[in-house]
Tab-separated table of C-alpha atoms in Angstrom:
chain	number	residue	atom	x	y	z
A	1	UNK	CA	6.035	-9.325	39.000
A	2	UNK	CA	6.293	-10.499	35.396
A	3	UNK	CA	9.789	-11.539	34.348
A	4	UNK	CA	11.397	-11.039	30.966
A	5	UNK	CA	10.470	-13.424	28.181
A	6	UNK	CA	10.909	-13.700	24.443
A	7	UNK	CA	7.510	-12.179	23.714
A	8	UNK	CA	4.025	-11.527	25.059
A	9	UNK	CA	2.566	-14.211	27.317
A	10	UNK	CA	-1.107	-14.188	26.420
A	11	UNK	CA	-1.797	-16.896	28.990
A	12	UNK	CA	-4.951	-18.987	29.298
A	13	UNK	CA	-7.183	-15.884	29.299
A	14	UNK	CA	-10.136	-15.666	29.020
A	15	UNK	CA	-10.580	-18.930	30.844
A	16	UNK	CA	-12.138	-21.859	28.947
A	17	UNK	CA	-15.104	-23.335	30.829
A	18	UNK	CA	-16.944	-26.629	30.568
A	19	UNK	CA	-20.647	-26.286	29.753
A	20	UNK	CA	-22.580	-29.601	29.571
A	21	UNK	CA	-19.535	-31.455	28.302
A	22	UNK	CA	-18.472	-28.784	25.809
A	23	UNK	CA	-15.550	-26.409	26.266
A	24	UNK	CA	-16.394	-22.834	25.302
A	25	UNK	CA	-14.504	-19.571	25.708
A	26	UNK	CA	-16.123	-16.828	27.744
A	27	UNK	CA	-16.371	-13.558	25.798
A	28	UNK	CA	-14.286	-10.881	27.419
A	29	UNK	CA	-15.972	-7.692	28.590
A	30	UNK	CA	-13.919	-4.568	29.247
A	31	UNK	CA	-14.922	-1.531	31.290
A	32	UNK	CA	-13.130	1.692	30.358
A	33	UNK	CA	-13.277	4.735	32.610
A	34	UNK	CA	-12.466	7.926	30.750
A	35	UNK	CA	-13.713	6.432	27.497
A	36	UNK	CA	-14.544	9.878	26.074
A	37	UNK	CA	-10.888	10.940	26.238
A	38	UNK	CA	-8.081	10.462	23.739
A	39	UNK	CA	-6.800	7.171	25.162
A	40	UNK	CA	-10.280	5.863	25.899
A	41	UNK	CA	-11.364	6.250	22.293
A	42	UNK	CA	-8.306	4.491	20.876
A	43	UNK	CA	-8.535	1.714	23.476
A	44	UNK	CA	-12.224	1.184	22.729
A	45	UNK	CA	-11.406	0.800	19.025
A	46	UNK	CA	-8.674	-1.717	19.794
A	47	UNK	CA	-10.824	-3.838	22.098
A	48	UNK	CA	-13.846	-3.806	19.794
A	49	UNK	CA	-11.622	-4.985	16.944
A	50	UNK	CA	-10.498	-7.855	19.188
A	51	UNK	CA	-14.100	-8.931	19.785
A	52	UNK	CA	-14.620	-7.522	23.266
A	53	UNK	CA	-17.879	-6.233	24.616
A	54	UNK	CA	-16.935	-2.702	25.693
A	55	UNK	CA	-18.597	-0.792	28.516
A	56	UNK	CA	-17.755	2.899	28.710
A	57	UNK	CA	-18.081	4.716	32.001
A	58	UNK	CA	-18.810	8.433	31.743
A	59	UNK	CA	-19.740	11.227	34.109
A	60	UNK	CA	-23.302	12.425	33.775
A	61	UNK	CA	-23.356	16.074	32.705
A	62	UNK	CA	-25.540	18.549	30.874
A	63	UNK	CA	-22.975	18.825	28.068
A	64	UNK	CA	-22.482	15.845	25.756
A	65	UNK	CA	-18.760	15.222	25.168
A	66	UNK	CA	-18.783	12.081	23.050
A	67	UNK	CA	-17.173	13.500	19.899
A	68	UNK	CA	-14.112	11.200	20.102
A	69	UNK	CA	-16.304	8.078	20.199
A	70	UNK	CA	-19.213	9.155	17.988
A	71	UNK	CA	-18.137	6.610	15.362
A	72	UNK	CA	-18.252	3.853	17.996
A	73	UNK	CA	-21.440	4.548	19.946
A	74	UNK	CA	-23.487	1.901	18.141
A	75	UNK	CA	-20.910	-0.700	19.232
A	76	UNK	CA	-20.510	0.435	22.845
A	77	UNK	CA	-22.546	0.368	26.020
A	78	UNK	CA	-22.219	3.716	27.785
A	79	UNK	CA	-23.127	3.913	31.466
A	80	UNK	CA	-23.032	6.854	33.898
A	81	UNK	CA	-20.855	6.577	37.005
A	82	UNK	CA	-18.244	8.653	38.797
A	83	UNK	CA	-14.863	8.001	40.429
A	84	UNK	CA	-16.031	10.254	43.268
A	85	UNK	CA	-18.879	7.815	44.024
A	86	UNK	CA	-17.834	4.260	44.894
A	87	UNK	CA	-21.433	3.015	45.036
A	88	UNK	CA	-21.967	3.935	41.388
A	89	UNK	CA	-18.905	1.932	40.385
A	90	UNK	CA	-20.007	-1.105	42.401
A	91	UNK	CA	-23.345	-0.951	40.612
A	92	UNK	CA	-21.699	-0.849	37.174
A	93	UNK	CA	-19.385	-3.745	38.013
A	94	UNK	CA	-22.278	-5.861	39.293
A	95	UNK	CA	-24.513	-5.040	36.328
A	96	UNK	CA	-21.966	-5.644	33.563
A	97	UNK	CA	-19.474	-8.129	35.074
A	98	UNK	CA	-16.343	-7.000	33.176
A	99	UNK	CA	-13.336	-9.296	32.954
A	100	UNK	CA	-10.984	-6.320	32.515
A	101	UNK	CA	-11.132	-2.753	33.850
A	102	UNK	CA	-9.029	0.034	32.378
A	103	UNK	CA	-8.883	3.140	34.574
A	104	UNK	CA	-8.090	6.064	32.282
A	105	UNK	CA	-10.264	8.675	33.993
A	106	UNK	CA	-8.499	11.550	35.746
A	107	UNK	CA	-8.200	15.287	36.042
A	108	UNK	CA	-5.340	15.008	33.581
A	109	UNK	CA	-4.247	18.542	32.746
A	110	UNK	CA	-1.107	19.454	34.709
A	111	UNK	CA	-1.649	23.223	34.640
A	112	UNK	CA	-5.207	22.837	35.970
A	113	UNK	CA	-3.939	20.720	38.863
A	114	UNK	CA	-2.165	23.767	40.320
A	115	UNK	CA	-5.449	25.712	40.290
A	116	UNK	CA	-7.561	22.741	41.475
A	117	UNK	CA	-5.269	20.551	43.606
A	118	UNK	CA	-8.000	19.149	45.849
A	119	UNK	CA	-10.250	18.100	42.969
A	120	UNK	CA	-7.239	16.579	41.223
A	121	UNK	CA	-6.494	14.535	44.338
A	122	UNK	CA	-10.087	13.384	44.757
A	123	UNK	CA	-10.369	12.124	41.178
A	124	UNK	CA	-6.849	11.194	40.103
A	125	UNK	CA	-5.692	9.745	43.446
A	126	UNK	CA	-8.600	8.662	45.643
A	127	UNK	CA	-10.693	7.708	42.630
A	128	UNK	CA	-8.273	4.839	42.017
A	129	UNK	CA	-8.813	3.552	45.556
A	130	UNK	CA	-12.587	3.677	45.168
A	131	UNK	CA	-12.415	1.697	41.930
A	132	UNK	CA	-9.993	-0.886	43.324
A	133	UNK	CA	-12.169	-1.267	46.394
A	134	UNK	CA	-15.248	-1.735	44.201
A	135	UNK	CA	-13.412	-4.494	42.301
A	136	UNK	CA	-12.342	-6.157	45.550
A	137	UNK	CA	-15.921	-6.120	46.842
A	138	UNK	CA	-17.511	-7.196	43.568
A	139	UNK	CA	-15.164	-9.583	41.742
A	140	UNK	CA	-11.463	-9.888	42.706
A	141	UNK	CA	-10.744	-11.906	39.528
A	142	UNK	CA	-11.175	-8.754	37.390
A	143	UNK	CA	-7.931	-7.686	35.733
A	144	UNK	CA	-7.195	-4.011	36.392
A	145	UNK	CA	-5.113	-1.446	34.505
A	146	UNK	CA	-4.091	1.845	36.109
A	147	UNK	CA	-2.950	4.750	33.927
A	148	UNK	CA	0.175	5.955	35.700
A	149	UNK	CA	2.212	8.823	34.275
A	150	UNK	CA	5.762	9.962	33.556
A	151	UNK	CA	4.835	13.111	35.509
A	152	UNK	CA	5.426	10.989	38.619
A	153	UNK	CA	9.191	11.242	37.909
A	154	UNK	CA	9.001	15.057	37.811
A	155	UNK	CA	12.385	16.391	38.932
A	156	UNK	CA	14.141	13.335	37.609
A	157	UNK	CA	16.880	11.725	39.673
A	158	UNK	CA	18.199	9.597	36.795
A	159	UNK	CA	18.076	9.595	32.994
A	160	UNK	CA	16.472	7.667	31.379
A	161	UNK	CA	13.627	6.728	33.726
A	162	UNK	CA	12.811	3.061	34.368
A	163	UNK	CA	10.315	1.159	36.515
A	164	UNK	CA	12.794	1.462	39.396
A	165	UNK	CA	13.455	5.207	39.157
A	166	UNK	CA	12.361	7.041	42.335
A	167	UNK	CA	9.413	9.393	41.952
A	168	UNK	CA	9.782	13.149	42.491
A	169	UNK	CA	6.512	14.725	41.263
A	170	UNK	CA	6.486	18.454	40.539
A	171	UNK	CA	2.745	19.152	40.297
A	172	UNK	CA	-0.441	18.218	42.175
A	173	UNK	CA	-1.270	16.030	39.159
A	174	UNK	CA	2.040	14.185	39.472
A	175	UNK	CA	1.532	13.757	43.225
A	176	UNK	CA	-1.971	12.366	42.666
A	177	UNK	CA	-0.666	9.943	40.048
A	178	UNK	CA	1.992	8.694	42.490
A	179	UNK	CA	-0.760	7.902	44.975
A	180	UNK	CA	-2.802	6.105	42.301
A	181	UNK	CA	0.248	4.106	41.270
A	182	UNK	CA	1.202	2.998	44.774
A	183	UNK	CA	-2.346	2.163	45.852
A	184	UNK	CA	-2.516	-0.128	42.803
A	185	UNK	CA	0.692	-1.837	43.910
A	186	UNK	CA	-0.709	-2.058	47.452
A	187	UNK	CA	-3.953	-3.743	46.385
A	188	UNK	CA	-2.013	-6.120	44.145
A	189	UNK	CA	0.291	-7.174	46.968
A	190	UNK	CA	-2.279	-7.085	49.771
A	191	UNK	CA	-5.210	-8.799	48.055
A	192	UNK	CA	-3.678	-10.648	45.117
A	193	UNK	CA	-5.474	-8.592	42.471
A	194	UNK	CA	-4.232	-8.801	38.882
A	195	UNK	CA	-3.536	-5.060	38.900
A	196	UNK	CA	-0.973	-3.491	36.571
A	197	UNK	CA	0.189	0.070	35.967
A	198	UNK	CA	1.447	1.574	32.753
A	199	UNK	CA	3.846	4.451	33.413
A	200	UNK	CA	3.026	6.187	30.161
A	201	UNK	CA	5.180	8.975	28.858
A	202	UNK	CA	3.613	11.758	26.791
A	203	UNK	CA	1.473	10.378	23.994
A	204	UNK	CA	-0.430	12.464	21.504
A	205	UNK	CA	-2.777	12.234	18.523
A	206	UNK	CA	-5.229	14.300	16.462
A	207	UNK	CA	-7.755	13.483	19.221
A	208	UNK	CA	-5.735	15.236	21.931
A	209	UNK	CA	-7.446	18.143	23.686
A	210	UNK	CA	-6.497	21.652	22.599
A	211	UNK	CA	-5.277	22.483	26.110
A	212	UNK	CA	-2.351	20.069	25.675
A	213	UNK	CA	0.837	21.524	24.198
A	214	UNK	CA	1.398	19.344	21.082
A	215	UNK	CA	-2.208	19.743	19.940
A	216	UNK	CA	-2.089	23.461	20.701
A	217	UNK	CA	0.961	23.726	18.446
A	218	UNK	CA	-0.435	21.560	15.622
A	219	UNK	CA	-3.780	23.378	15.685
A	220	UNK	CA	-2.125	26.809	15.745
A	221	UNK	CA	0.197	25.976	12.848
A	222	UNK	CA	-2.832	24.931	10.780
A	223	UNK	CA	-4.895	27.940	11.853
A	224	UNK	CA	-2.067	30.385	11.082
A	225	UNK	CA	-1.562	28.797	7.663
A	226	UNK	CA	-5.262	29.273	6.913
A	227	UNK	CA	-5.244	32.867	8.158
A	228	UNK	CA	-7.466	32.144	11.162
A	229	UNK	CA	-4.875	33.388	13.706
A	230	UNK	CA	-1.496	35.132	13.610
A	231	UNK	CA	0.531	33.866	16.579
A	232	UNK	CA	0.576	31.215	19.291
A	233	UNK	CA	1.728	31.860	22.880
A	234	UNK	CA	3.856	29.168	24.530
A	235	UNK	CA	5.958	28.715	27.648
A	236	UNK	CA	9.291	26.931	28.089
A	237	UNK	CA	10.639	25.957	24.656
A	238	UNK	CA	13.607	24.154	26.194
A	239	UNK	CA	11.500	21.601	28.098
A	240	UNK	CA	12.028	18.128	26.645
A	241	UNK	CA	9.555	15.261	26.461
A	242	UNK	CA	9.384	11.677	25.244
A	243	UNK	CA	6.433	11.898	22.844
A	244	UNK	CA	4.653	8.924	21.240
A	245	UNK	CA	1.418	8.092	19.427
A	246	UNK	CA	-1.604	7.334	21.626
A	247	UNK	CA	-2.828	4.409	19.495
A	248	UNK	CA	0.539	2.680	20.040
A	249	UNK	CA	0.308	3.199	23.798
A	250	UNK	CA	-3.164	1.728	24.309
A	251	UNK	CA	-1.900	-1.463	22.695
A	252	UNK	CA	0.565	-1.719	25.592
A	253	UNK	CA	-2.295	-1.340	28.088
A	254	UNK	CA	-4.073	-4.326	26.584
A	255	UNK	CA	-0.909	-6.434	26.533
A	256	UNK	CA	-0.357	-5.853	30.268
A	257	UNK	CA	-3.691	-7.447	31.144
A	258	UNK	CA	-2.964	-10.517	29.014
A	259	UNK	CA	0.051	-11.544	31.114
A	260	UNK	CA	-0.082	-14.351	33.672
A	261	UNK	CA	1.390	-12.044	36.308
A	262	UNK	CA	0.615	-8.353	36.851
A	263	UNK	CA	3.333	-5.730	36.885
A	264	UNK	CA	4.348	-2.157	36.178
A	265	UNK	CA	5.771	-1.000	32.854
A	266	UNK	CA	7.353	2.149	31.456
A	267	UNK	CA	5.767	2.839	28.055
A	268	UNK	CA	7.852	5.288	26.038
A	269	UNK	CA	9.766	5.760	22.803
A	270	UNK	CA	13.145	6.159	24.495
A	271	UNK	CA	13.735	9.413	22.588
A	272	UNK	CA	13.375	12.984	23.791
A	273	UNK	CA	12.535	16.152	21.868
A	274	UNK	CA	12.418	19.821	22.980
A	275	UNK	CA	9.318	21.940	22.502
A	276	UNK	CA	11.107	24.089	19.915
A	277	UNK	CA	11.615	20.981	17.716
A	278	UNK	CA	7.891	20.279	17.978
A	279	UNK	CA	7.258	23.829	16.761
A	280	UNK	CA	9.800	23.551	13.936
A	281	UNK	CA	8.240	20.370	12.512
A	282	UNK	CA	4.648	21.576	12.899
A	283	UNK	CA	5.220	24.871	11.120
A	284	UNK	CA	7.421	23.240	8.494
A	285	UNK	CA	4.478	20.998	7.610
A	286	UNK	CA	2.534	24.088	6.537
A	287	UNK	CA	5.518	25.830	4.917
A	288	UNK	CA	6.068	28.437	7.646
A	289	UNK	CA	8.929	29.422	9.966
A	290	UNK	CA	7.949	28.887	13.596
A	291	UNK	CA	10.069	31.817	14.825
A	292	UNK	CA	7.742	34.195	12.982
A	293	UNK	CA	4.654	33.057	14.870
A	294	UNK	CA	5.605	31.683	18.330
A	295	UNK	CA	5.426	34.142	21.238
A	296	UNK	CA	6.898	33.337	24.663
A	297	UNK	CA	4.424	34.070	27.463
A	298	UNK	CA	5.416	33.594	31.117
A	299	UNK	CA	1.862	32.641	32.111
A	300	UNK	CA	2.483	29.275	30.423
A	301	UNK	CA	5.522	28.467	32.562
A	302	UNK	CA	4.723	26.000	35.349
A	303	UNK	CA	5.347	27.016	38.997
A	304	UNK	CA	7.644	23.965	39.169
A	305	UNK	CA	8.915	22.881	35.754
A	306	UNK	CA	9.710	19.356	34.612
A	307	UNK	CA	12.627	19.829	32.240
A	308	UNK	CA	13.592	16.379	30.931
A	309	UNK	CA	11.527	13.203	30.720
A	310	UNK	CA	12.757	10.201	28.732
A	311	UNK	CA	11.601	6.651	29.317
A	312	UNK	CA	13.445	3.351	29.045
A	313	UNK	CA	10.918	0.787	27.710
A	314	UNK	CA	13.207	-2.275	27.817
A	315	UNK	CA	10.895	-4.228	30.107
A	316	UNK	CA	7.871	-3.563	27.889
A	317	UNK	CA	9.791	-4.694	24.825
A	318	UNK	CA	11.069	-7.878	26.479
A	319	UNK	CA	7.986	-8.950	28.444
A	320	UNK	CA	5.102	-7.583	26.386
A	321	UNK	CA	6.716	-7.682	22.951
A	322	UNK	CA	5.673	-4.020	22.578
A	323	UNK	CA	7.308	-1.259	20.577
A	324	UNK	CA	6.040	2.039	19.150
A	325	UNK	CA	5.189	2.039	15.452
A	326	UNK	CA	4.841	5.791	14.816
A	327	UNK	CA	7.831	8.123	15.209
A	328	UNK	CA	7.864	11.682	16.547
A	329	UNK	CA	8.097	13.557	13.252
A	330	UNK	CA	5.430	11.387	11.634
A	331	UNK	CA	3.164	12.018	14.633
A	332	UNK	CA	3.537	15.810	14.528
A	333	UNK	CA	2.933	15.985	10.779
A	334	UNK	CA	-0.102	13.686	11.142
A	335	UNK	CA	-1.581	16.013	13.767
A	336	UNK	CA	-1.011	19.130	11.669
A	337	UNK	CA	-2.599	17.496	8.619
A	338	UNK	CA	-5.622	16.461	10.675
A	339	UNK	CA	-6.045	20.002	12.009
A	340	UNK	CA	-5.660	21.457	8.528
A	341	UNK	CA	-8.391	19.159	7.228
A	342	UNK	CA	-10.725	19.933	10.126
A	343	UNK	CA	-10.223	23.691	9.959
A	344	UNK	CA	-10.597	23.748	6.178
A	345	UNK	CA	-14.077	22.265	6.565
A	346	UNK	CA	-15.050	24.914	9.080
């Protein structure tokens, strides 16, 4: 496990090699699963700006869902593969020889995991094993990042939550993420893989899917302001979350794979905010009172609620030199402005 230090240890990576008497640096290649998602798009931007060759793994489907990376497609290599099919991942690893693999793919919507628990387990849990096994069989020197989640803490047993806080997941998604987290630890300890997990607390952006609460609120505030809808239906307004900006969080992912030793890190702001505060800021940004437009609907309450999540990112600050740059209020107002701009065009 990586110990605390004064700042990020960027190590001797990528490794310099001797070619006919000359020392050259091997260009790093990163494979991102889930590249079409929010985090995948921000991570791809970050890595491309750092000079990486970026390979994006996507599921083959009849519907093209590349809107978050449309501005990057001429700089990426997109390849079809699936976390349900280990052979496809072995093929991609052998064909493209990445030096780093970032596993961001998952069935990631908590509410859907209650309706589709088996699919969630196959992708979000066992998919991690298939990918780790493919790395072990293909090239054990690959550095691996696993997207763990604050949902693993669920019914929290201590506040705030750290890397040592016991897990108590409260949804099939949280349970699947616990499996993915521990299988990453197991492969690291059993086979010596450079495999790290980021226990990321909620992180949002204008690229977040509309099914996720903060984007639902920001979009609805903009739509109501423009007269495109009248109300928005929400669930538990007292639930509290530690919300950050996705672009800040992918920077932490990259930093983890630059360390000499792998490890697990809580990535969070260390602040918590209730859903009603999210609503207040979002509607204030468009000059409205949230109480006039928010409707409580029991269908949006979870069967088992997670009431309070707040992370303690001390280890990430000390070892990685990481800290969030965008605060909660700035994030919410940014999202509302982006939705206003998008809806005004349509």
